Amino acid sequence: MEPSTYKIDIEGVVQGVGFRPFVFSLAHRLNLKGDVCNTTYGACIRLNATKEQFDNFLNQLQKDIPPLASINNIKVKTIKYKQFKDFAIIQSDAIGKKVATIPPDISICQECEKELFDKNNRRYKYPFITCTNCGVRYSIIYSLPYDRKNTSMKFFKMCKKCQEEYNNPLDRRYHAQPIGCFECGPRLELYLDDKRLDIEQKFIIDKTAQILKEGKILALKGVGGFHLMCDATDEEAILKLRERKKRPTKPLAVMVRDIKQAKKLAFISKKEEELLLSQERPIVLLKSRKNLKHIAPGLDYIGIFLPYTPLHVLLLDIINKPLVATSANISNEPICTTFKDIKRLKGVYDAILDHNREIVNVCDDSVLMVVGEKTIVLRGARGYAPINIKLPFRLENDTLGFGANQKSTVAIGFDDKIVASGYIGDLHSIESISHYKKTLDRLVDIYNFNPTVMAYDKHPYYESTKLAKNMIKDKNKASKSVQHHYAHILSVMAEKNITGKVFGVAFDGTGYGDDGNLWGGEFLVCDYKGYDRIFHFSYFKLLGGEKAIKEPRRVALSLLFEIFNEDTLKLKNHTTLSFSKTELKNHYIAWKRSLNSPLTSSVGRVFDAVASLLGISQTISYEGESGMLLERYYDSKVTKSYPYIIKDTTIDILPMIKKILEEKDRTIAVSKFFNTLVDIIDTLYKPYISLPLVVSGGVFQNRVLLELLFKRFENIIISDKLPPNDSSIAIGQIVAKI
Ligand code: ZN
Ligand code: ZN
Ligand code: FE
């Protein structure tokens, strides 16, 4: 049979994962000639082969694909005959629409770890050891395709030995873009009390471990930013860190040497163990074995993760103790990524372990939890970002989604794809807004993306909305504003490829409603074209607006005013007693006259009210704190719930609030509260049972609520790639066909 020239176009995760060398050796094995290259959409193979040879090749290509690679789409055609002399890996083709999938940063592989501890290996204890199957990717990339010259490794000239490995298709480091060694790759620098220590590379980590053992606080540059670290068994060091960082109660994550050490700290299910050990190495929230009052005050769960770079592996191996590892940032600002950034935290750290490989794309640690059989992403960043979603339809326009204001992300949508940035953070400071802009620009640059439509939140004061509006004006683009909770539900529909109508429940902190009120307890029947708000929690006044978000007691007080009006001033309970007489009076006047008291239907705020009424928390220092504090009071033996009233389209929970006030036992009150929320969903969903039940919104990060829902509704649909919080908003905005 006559040979022809075949062209195979492959889309998927095929760059930086050893795909081309795999194709190379497969072609050699089958004695076929041609070439392979990276393209802007993935990879392209050309081949001289008969039909039979070609079928065999394609079959084996898909069967033996390298572990980190995955194929989304293969297009095959025959082209004009070209006689190849051998099989070669050729220069990347940078022309065309950029749609290739950027591989995320992943943890060190077993083979590299073995070499790391092998005295005879030339990379023995080299803290940046890597190969095609592991290491940094997204955090070092400037643009596609993923080649060394498009990454921050371009500043390091390979030594002869590294170059040989890089060029040899049969080597594990063939085209491993971040390849390097002691001679040619990135280097460490250690500073103590702002003085650089003159120590040989090989001994820097030993010295760092010693510093930590002395109870000092270390700023360490990792993959996507700096961590602040200290000995997790040293209470004094932890308190020092909390005080210096002004972070009184927010839980701190702990990095442990290995799974054995993790098991000493927490109870770990099989599924949780798999997550901890996965190549993404996220922080996993685990039930702690003992009360770690300084690491996670008032909580039964702690965030644990394993070392994910050779640097962390070496450090944890030497110190052999769990280390607190929390993102190094000034509050409300993004995580520090440069030496200059980290110097702004002077006074917080005692020592800095820096290195000279630039972090191009900031990446915080990802945070996940396992509830029942489901994995819930609470923060999607390192190891997961950028997040790719394949849609069940083609988008009509290339769309840029600006996301929300908290836990923000940005996303681009084209063809039938969405690519979303990782977690950016809250847009509450100039630095975080500039970080947001940079992330957006980078994502647009990497993909050479030219949006025709800008999609943003309806909230007029969100920083993301303001930026969107400026860009729309500047560039004369089409736009759409998408209601926050509708975007929440749409994000799940997009991820889960749902095409029909759904019954959506959005329980949230707050989001801007169509009527200008702050929504957050919404029941929507919707599809991509629009939604009906069929029920919502009754409005109440948010005393002091933004201030109420930090003070659960204000929310509780407002609900008490709704029930008892002025008589509230005579009541003696946890909420009223937390105020002075004058404060109470002033609040009453403000409430009565609706001064700085926007209306809200937020369920997140109801959690706050319950926590205040029961004396669990009156003020909070981080978002979602009261919800997390409530979790530990839940008792599954309590099966009863509280009364509530459904009238027209509203859900009145004042009867429940009244009963909670009378309850003597916290456990009973909290348990009945959770049961009531599930009852409400159950009752309202019944007439719509033929529609899929979709839930999203920050409240669905609550473990107890999720457990109860999974038990009650077998087919409930919640994201597992996207967080249920506002990180999902950008995705929902893109798919809205309004
Ligand atoms: Zn490796
Ligand atoms: Zn080298
Ligand atoms: Fe939200």
mmCIF file of N, CA and C in Angstrom, residues 416-495:
data_model
loop_
_atom_site.group_PDB
_atom_site.id
_atom_site.type_symbol
_atom_site.label_atom_id
_atom_site.label_comp_id
_atom_site.label_asym_id
_atom_site.label_seq_id
_atom_site.Cartn_x
_atom_site.Cartn_y
_atom_site.Cartn_z
ATOM 1 N N ASP A 416 -15.776 26.356 22.790
ATOM 2 C CA ASP A 416 -16.581 25.703 23.831
ATOM 3 C C ASP A 416 -15.761 25.548 25.113
ATOM 4 N N LYS A 417 -14.909 26.561 25.371
ATOM 5 C CA LYS A 417 -13.982 26.456 26.497
ATOM 6 C C LYS A 417 -14.039 27.684 27.391
ATOM 7 N N ILE A 418 -13.740 27.419 28.668
ATOM 8 C CA ILE A 418 -13.472 28.533 29.577
ATOM 9 C C ILE A 418 -12.148 28.247 30.268
ATOM 10 N N VAL A 419 -11.298 29.246 30.336
ATOM 11 C CA VAL A 419 -10.070 29.135 31.113
ATOM 12 C C VAL A 419 -10.157 30.186 32.217
ATOM 13 N N ALA A 420 -10.075 29.726 33.458
ATOM 14 C CA ALA A 420 -10.216 30.641 34.589
ATOM 15 C C ALA A 420 -8.901 30.736 35.343
ATOM 16 N N SER A 421 -8.587 31.945 35.787
ATOM 17 C CA SER A 421 -7.388 32.141 36.602
ATOM 18 C C SER A 421 -7.602 31.435 37.934
ATOM 19 N N GLY A 422 -6.539 31.272 38.666
ATOM 20 C CA GLY A 422 -6.698 30.797 40.030
ATOM 21 C C GLY A 422 -7.197 31.931 40.907
ATOM 22 N N TYR A 423 -7.373 31.584 42.157
ATOM 23 C CA TYR A 423 -7.811 32.512 43.196
ATOM 24 C C TYR A 423 -6.937 33.767 43.230
ATOM 25 N N ILE A 424 -7.534 34.926 43.113
ATOM 26 C CA ILE A 424 -6.781 36.178 43.197
ATOM 27 C C ILE A 424 -6.891 36.772 44.600
ATOM 28 N N GLY A 425 -8.076 36.709 45.176
ATOM 29 C CA GLY A 425 -8.247 37.251 46.531
ATOM 30 C C GLY A 425 -9.275 38.358 46.542
ATOM 31 N N ASP A 426 -9.378 39.030 47.675
ATOM 32 C CA ASP A 426 -10.370 40.088 47.845
ATOM 33 C C ASP A 426 -9.820 41.410 47.315
ATOM 34 N N LEU A 427 -10.662 42.158 46.631
ATOM 35 C CA LEU A 427 -10.200 43.407 46.027
ATOM 36 C C LEU A 427 -10.416 44.579 46.985
ATOM 37 N N HIS A 428 -9.756 44.494 48.144
ATOM 38 C CA HIS A 428 -9.964 45.508 49.170
ATOM 39 C C HIS A 428 -8.793 46.468 49.324
ATOM 40 N N SER A 429 -7.785 46.366 48.466
ATOM 41 C CA SER A 429 -6.656 47.287 48.589
ATOM 42 C C SER A 429 -6.130 47.614 47.204
ATOM 43 N N ILE A 430 -5.357 48.681 47.134
ATOM 44 C CA ILE A 430 -4.799 49.094 45.839
ATOM 45 C C ILE A 430 -3.923 47.980 45.285
ATOM 46 N N GLU A 431 -3.142 47.332 46.179
ATOM 47 C CA GLU A 431 -2.240 46.264 45.737
ATOM 48 C C GLU A 431 -3.017 45.086 45.158
ATOM 49 N N SER A 432 -4.118 44.734 45.836
ATOM 50 C CA SER A 432 -4.842 43.568 45.334
ATOM 51 C C SER A 432 -5.548 43.898 44.024
ATOM 52 N N ILE A 433 -5.961 45.142 43.870
ATOM 53 C CA ILE A 433 -6.589 45.527 42.604
ATOM 54 C C ILE A 433 -5.554 45.496 41.477
ATOM 55 N N SER A 434 -4.344 45.940 41.799
ATOM 56 C CA SER A 434 -3.315 45.920 40.758
ATOM 57 C C SER A 434 -2.920 44.473 40.436
ATOM 58 N N HIS A 435 -2.938 43.622 41.451
ATOM 59 C CA HIS A 435 -2.669 42.196 41.229
ATOM 60 C C HIS A 435 -3.758 41.576 40.346
ATOM 61 N N TYR A 436 -4.977 41.979 40.594
ATOM 62 C CA TYR A 436 -6.115 41.515 39.789
ATOM 63 C C TYR A 436 -5.919 41.911 38.323
ATOM 64 N N LYS A 437 -5.545 43.184 38.115
ATOM 65 C CA LYS A 437 -5.332 43.672 36.739
ATOM 66 C C LYS A 437 -4.227 42.888 36.055
ATOM 67 N N LYS A 438 -3.141 42.647 36.817
ATOM 68 C CA LYS A 438 -2.010 41.918 36.239
ATOM 69 C C LYS A 438 -2.441 40.515 35.820
ATOM 70 N N THR A 439 -3.202 39.856 36.696
ATOM 71 C CA THR A 439 -3.650 38.496 36.397
ATOM 72 C C THR A 439 -4.502 38.496 35.141
ATOM 73 N N LEU A 440 -5.373 39.473 35.052
ATOM 74 C CA LEU A 440 -6.251 39.576 33.892
ATOM 75 C C LEU A 440 -5.420 39.793 32.616
ATOM 76 N N ASP A 441 -4.486 40.752 32.686
ATOM 77 C CA ASP A 441 -3.645 41.035 31.512
ATOM 78 C C ASP A 441 -2.854 39.806 31.095
ATOM 79 N N ARG A 442 -2.323 39.100 32.092
ATOM 80 C CA ARG A 442 -1.496 37.934 31.796
ATOM 81 C C ARG A 442 -2.323 36.845 31.104
ATOM 82 N N LEU A 443 -3.502 36.606 31.618
ATOM 83 C CA LEU A 443 -4.353 35.567 31.038
ATOM 84 C C LEU A 443 -4.693 35.925 29.592
ATOM 85 N N VAL A 444 -5.029 37.193 29.382
ATOM 86 C CA VAL A 444 -5.357 37.668 28.037
ATOM 87 C C VAL A 444 -4.122 37.541 27.128
ATOM 88 N N ASP A 445 -2.939 37.891 27.669
ATOM 89 C CA ASP A 445 -1.689 37.805 26.900
ATOM 90 C C ASP A 445 -1.334 36.376 26.533
ATOM 91 N N ILE A 446 -1.372 35.512 27.538
ATOM 92 C CA ILE A 446 -0.968 34.124 27.308
ATOM 93 C C ILE A 446 -1.767 33.552 26.140
ATOM 94 N N TYR A 447 -3.059 33.857 26.120
ATOM 95 C CA TYR A 447 -3.920 33.297 25.084
ATOM 96 C C TYR A 447 -4.095 34.221 23.889
ATOM 97 N N ASN A 448 -3.385 35.372 23.917
ATOM 98 C CA ASN A 448 -3.527 36.314 22.820
ATOM 99 C C ASN A 448 -5.013 36.569 22.558
ATOM 100 N N PHE A 449 -5.725 36.819 23.640
ATOM 101 C CA PHE A 449 -7.188 36.813 23.627
ATOM 102 C C PHE A 449 -7.730 38.207 23.358
ATOM 103 N N ASN A 450 -8.676 38.295 22.441
ATOM 104 C CA ASN A 450 -9.270 39.591 22.134
ATOM 105 C C ASN A 450 -10.786 39.493 22.317
ATOM 106 N N PRO A 451 -11.264 39.804 23.519
ATOM 107 C CA PRO A 451 -12.691 39.579 23.805
ATOM 108 C C PRO A 451 -13.590 40.529 23.021
ATOM 109 N N THR A 452 -14.774 40.043 22.681
ATOM 110 C CA THR A 452 -15.749 40.935 22.054
ATOM 111 C C THR A 452 -16.800 41.362 23.069
ATOM 112 N N VAL A 453 -16.965 40.552 24.132
ATOM 113 C CA VAL A 453 -17.953 40.902 25.156
ATOM 114 C C VAL A 453 -17.295 40.890 26.534
ATOM 115 N N MET A 454 -17.628 41.888 27.348
ATOM 116 C CA MET A 454 -17.142 41.957 28.722
ATOM 117 C C MET A 454 -18.313 41.642 29.646
ATOM 118 N N ALA A 455 -18.121 40.672 30.553
ATOM 119 C CA ALA A 455 -19.209 40.294 31.457
ATOM 120 C C ALA A 455 -18.805 40.611 32.886
ATOM 121 N N TYR A 456 -19.693 41.253 33.632
ATOM 122 C CA TYR A 456 -19.328 41.690 34.985
ATOM 123 C C TYR A 456 -20.524 41.622 35.920
ATOM 124 N N ASP A 457 -20.259 41.826 37.218
ATOM 125 C CA ASP A 457 -21.293 41.736 38.238
ATOM 126 C C ASP A 457 -22.146 43.006 38.242
ATOM 127 N N LYS A 458 -23.390 42.854 38.710
ATOM 128 C CA LYS A 458 -24.289 44.018 38.744
ATOM 129 C C LYS A 458 -23.923 45.024 39.824
ATOM 130 N N HIS A 459 -23.109 44.613 40.795
ATOM 131 C CA HIS A 459 -22.782 45.508 41.898
ATOM 132 C C HIS A 459 -22.019 46.724 41.382
ATOM 133 N N PRO A 460 -22.563 47.935 41.518
ATOM 134 C CA PRO A 460 -21.893 49.095 40.915
ATOM 135 C C PRO A 460 -20.561 49.430 41.580
ATOM 136 N N TYR A 461 -20.374 49.002 42.846
ATOM 137 C CA TYR A 461 -19.158 49.402 43.553
ATOM 138 C C TYR A 461 -18.094 48.311 43.622
ATOM 139 N N TYR A 462 -18.339 47.167 43.024
ATOM 140 C CA TYR A 462 -17.271 46.167 42.957
ATOM 141 C C TYR A 462 -16.132 46.749 42.132
ATOM 142 N N GLU A 463 -14.904 46.546 42.602
ATOM 143 C CA GLU A 463 -13.748 47.017 41.839
ATOM 144 C C GLU A 463 -13.722 46.371 40.459
ATOM 145 N N SER A 464 -14.114 45.090 40.414
ATOM 146 C CA SER A 464 -14.112 44.381 39.131
ATOM 147 C C SER A 464 -15.101 45.024 38.160
ATOM 148 N N THR A 465 -16.245 45.454 38.689
ATOM 149 C CA THR A 465 -17.250 46.108 37.847
ATOM 150 C C THR A 465 -16.712 47.430 37.300
ATOM 151 N N LYS A 466 -16.060 48.186 38.198
ATOM 152 C CA LYS A 466 -15.524 49.474 37.763
ATOM 153 C C LYS A 466 -14.483 49.286 36.654
ATOM 154 N N LEU A 467 -13.608 48.294 36.840
ATOM 155 C CA LEU A 467 -12.585 48.035 35.823
ATOM 156 C C LEU A 467 -13.225 47.632 34.501
ATOM 157 N N ALA A 468 -14.232 46.776 34.603
ATOM 158 C CA ALA A 468 -14.921 46.322 33.390
ATOM 159 C C ALA A 468 -15.510 47.515 32.660
ATOM 160 N N LYS A 469 -16.178 48.374 33.413
ATOM 161 C CA LYS A 469 -16.836 49.522 32.778
ATOM 162 C C LYS A 469 -15.827 50.448 32.116
ATOM 163 N N ASN A 470 -14.668 50.633 32.772
ATOM 164 C CA ASN A 470 -13.625 51.457 32.155
ATOM 165 C C ASN A 470 -13.134 50.859 30.851
ATOM 166 N N MET A 471 -12.925 49.530 30.874
ATOM 167 C CA MET A 471 -12.411 48.868 29.675
ATOM 168 C C MET A 471 -13.431 48.916 28.546
ATOM 169 N N ILE A 472 -14.712 48.804 28.921
ATOM 170 C CA ILE A 472 -15.771 48.829 27.919
ATOM 171 C C ILE A 472 -15.780 50.192 27.230
ATOM 172 N N LYS A 473 -15.614 51.221 28.055
ATOM 173 C CA LYS A 473 -15.613 52.586 27.509
ATOM 174 C C LYS A 473 -14.382 52.789 26.607
ATOM 175 N N ASP A 474 -13.203 52.397 27.145
ATOM 176 C CA ASP A 474 -11.957 52.590 26.401
ATOM 177 C C ASP A 474 -11.949 51.870 25.068
ATOM 178 N N LYS A 475 -12.376 50.637 25.100
ATOM 179 C CA LYS A 475 -12.190 49.796 23.919
ATOM 180 C C LYS A 475 -13.466 49.622 23.126
ATOM 181 N N ASN A 476 -14.526 50.292 23.563
ATOM 182 C CA ASN A 476 -15.768 50.243 22.827
ATOM 183 C C ASN A 476 -16.264 48.807 22.617
ATOM 184 N N LYS A 477 -16.372 48.065 23.717
ATOM 185 C CA LYS A 477 -16.770 46.657 23.632
ATOM 186 C C LYS A 477 -18.236 46.483 24.025
ATOM 187 N N ALA A 478 -18.799 45.373 23.565
ATOM 188 C CA ALA A 478 -20.136 45.006 24.028
ATOM 189 C C ALA A 478 -20.025 44.498 25.454
ATOM 190 N N SER A 479 -21.134 44.516 26.195
ATOM 191 C CA SER A 479 -21.036 44.103 27.597
ATOM 192 C C SER A 479 -22.326 43.466 28.080
ATOM 193 N N LYS A 480 -22.212 42.752 29.191
ATOM 194 C CA LYS A 480 -23.407 42.276 29.886
ATOM 195 C C LYS A 480 -23.118 42.276 31.379
ATOM 196 N N SER A 481 -24.107 42.730 32.167
ATOM 197 C CA SER A 481 -23.944 42.629 33.612
ATOM 198 C C SER A 481 -24.828 41.468 34.067
ATOM 199 N N VAL A 482 -24.263 40.633 34.937
ATOM 200 C CA VAL A 482 -24.952 39.402 35.319
ATOM 201 C C VAL A 482 -25.191 39.419 36.823
ATOM 202 N N GLN A 483 -26.425 39.122 37.226
ATOM 203 C CA GLN A 483 -26.744 39.121 38.654
ATOM 204 C C GLN A 483 -25.903 38.055 39.373
ATOM 205 N N HIS A 484 -25.421 38.420 40.520
ATOM 206 C CA HIS A 484 -24.447 37.618 41.273
ATOM 207 C C HIS A 484 -24.886 36.165 41.509
ATOM 208 N N HIS A 485 -26.106 35.995 42.010
ATOM 209 C CA HIS A 485 -26.523 34.635 42.390
ATOM 210 C C HIS A 485 -26.907 33.796 41.185
ATOM 211 N N TYR A 486 -27.370 34.475 40.156
ATOM 212 C CA TYR A 486 -27.610 33.795 38.893
ATOM 213 C C TYR A 486 -26.271 33.260 38.359
ATOM 214 N N ALA A 487 -25.235 34.104 38.449
ATOM 215 C CA ALA A 487 -23.896 33.681 38.008
ATOM 216 C C ALA A 487 -23.398 32.489 38.838
ATOM 217 N N HIS A 488 -23.698 32.494 40.135
ATOM 218 C CA HIS A 488 -23.316 31.350 40.985
ATOM 219 C C HIS A 488 -23.885 30.049 40.411
ATOM 220 N N ILE A 489 -25.202 30.059 40.169
ATOM 221 C CA ILE A 489 -25.861 28.833 39.684
ATOM 222 C C ILE A 489 -25.359 28.471 38.284
ATOM 223 N N LEU A 490 -25.192 29.473 37.421
ATOM 224 C CA LEU A 490 -24.703 29.209 36.057
ATOM 225 C C LEU A 490 -23.325 28.556 36.063
ATOM 226 N N SER A 491 -22.489 28.945 37.021
ATOM 227 C CA SER A 491 -21.136 28.385 37.052
ATOM 228 C C SER A 491 -21.183 26.871 37.253
ATOM 229 N N VAL A 492 -22.115 26.423 38.089
ATOM 230 C CA VAL A 492 -22.242 24.977 38.317
ATOM 231 C C VAL A 492 -22.775 24.313 37.056
ATOM 232 N N MET A 493 -23.775 24.951 36.430
ATOM 233 C CA MET A 493 -24.354 24.390 35.210
ATOM 234 C C MET A 493 -23.288 24.230 34.134
ATOM 235 N N ALA A 494 -22.415 25.247 34.002
ATOM 236 C CA ALA A 494 -21.354 25.198 32.988
ATOM 237 C C ALA A 494 -20.389 24.064 33.299
ATOM 238 N N GLU A 495 -19.954 23.987 34.558
ATOM 239 C CA GLU A 495 -18.988 22.951 34.919
ATOM 240 C C GLU A 495 -19.569 21.560 34.729
#
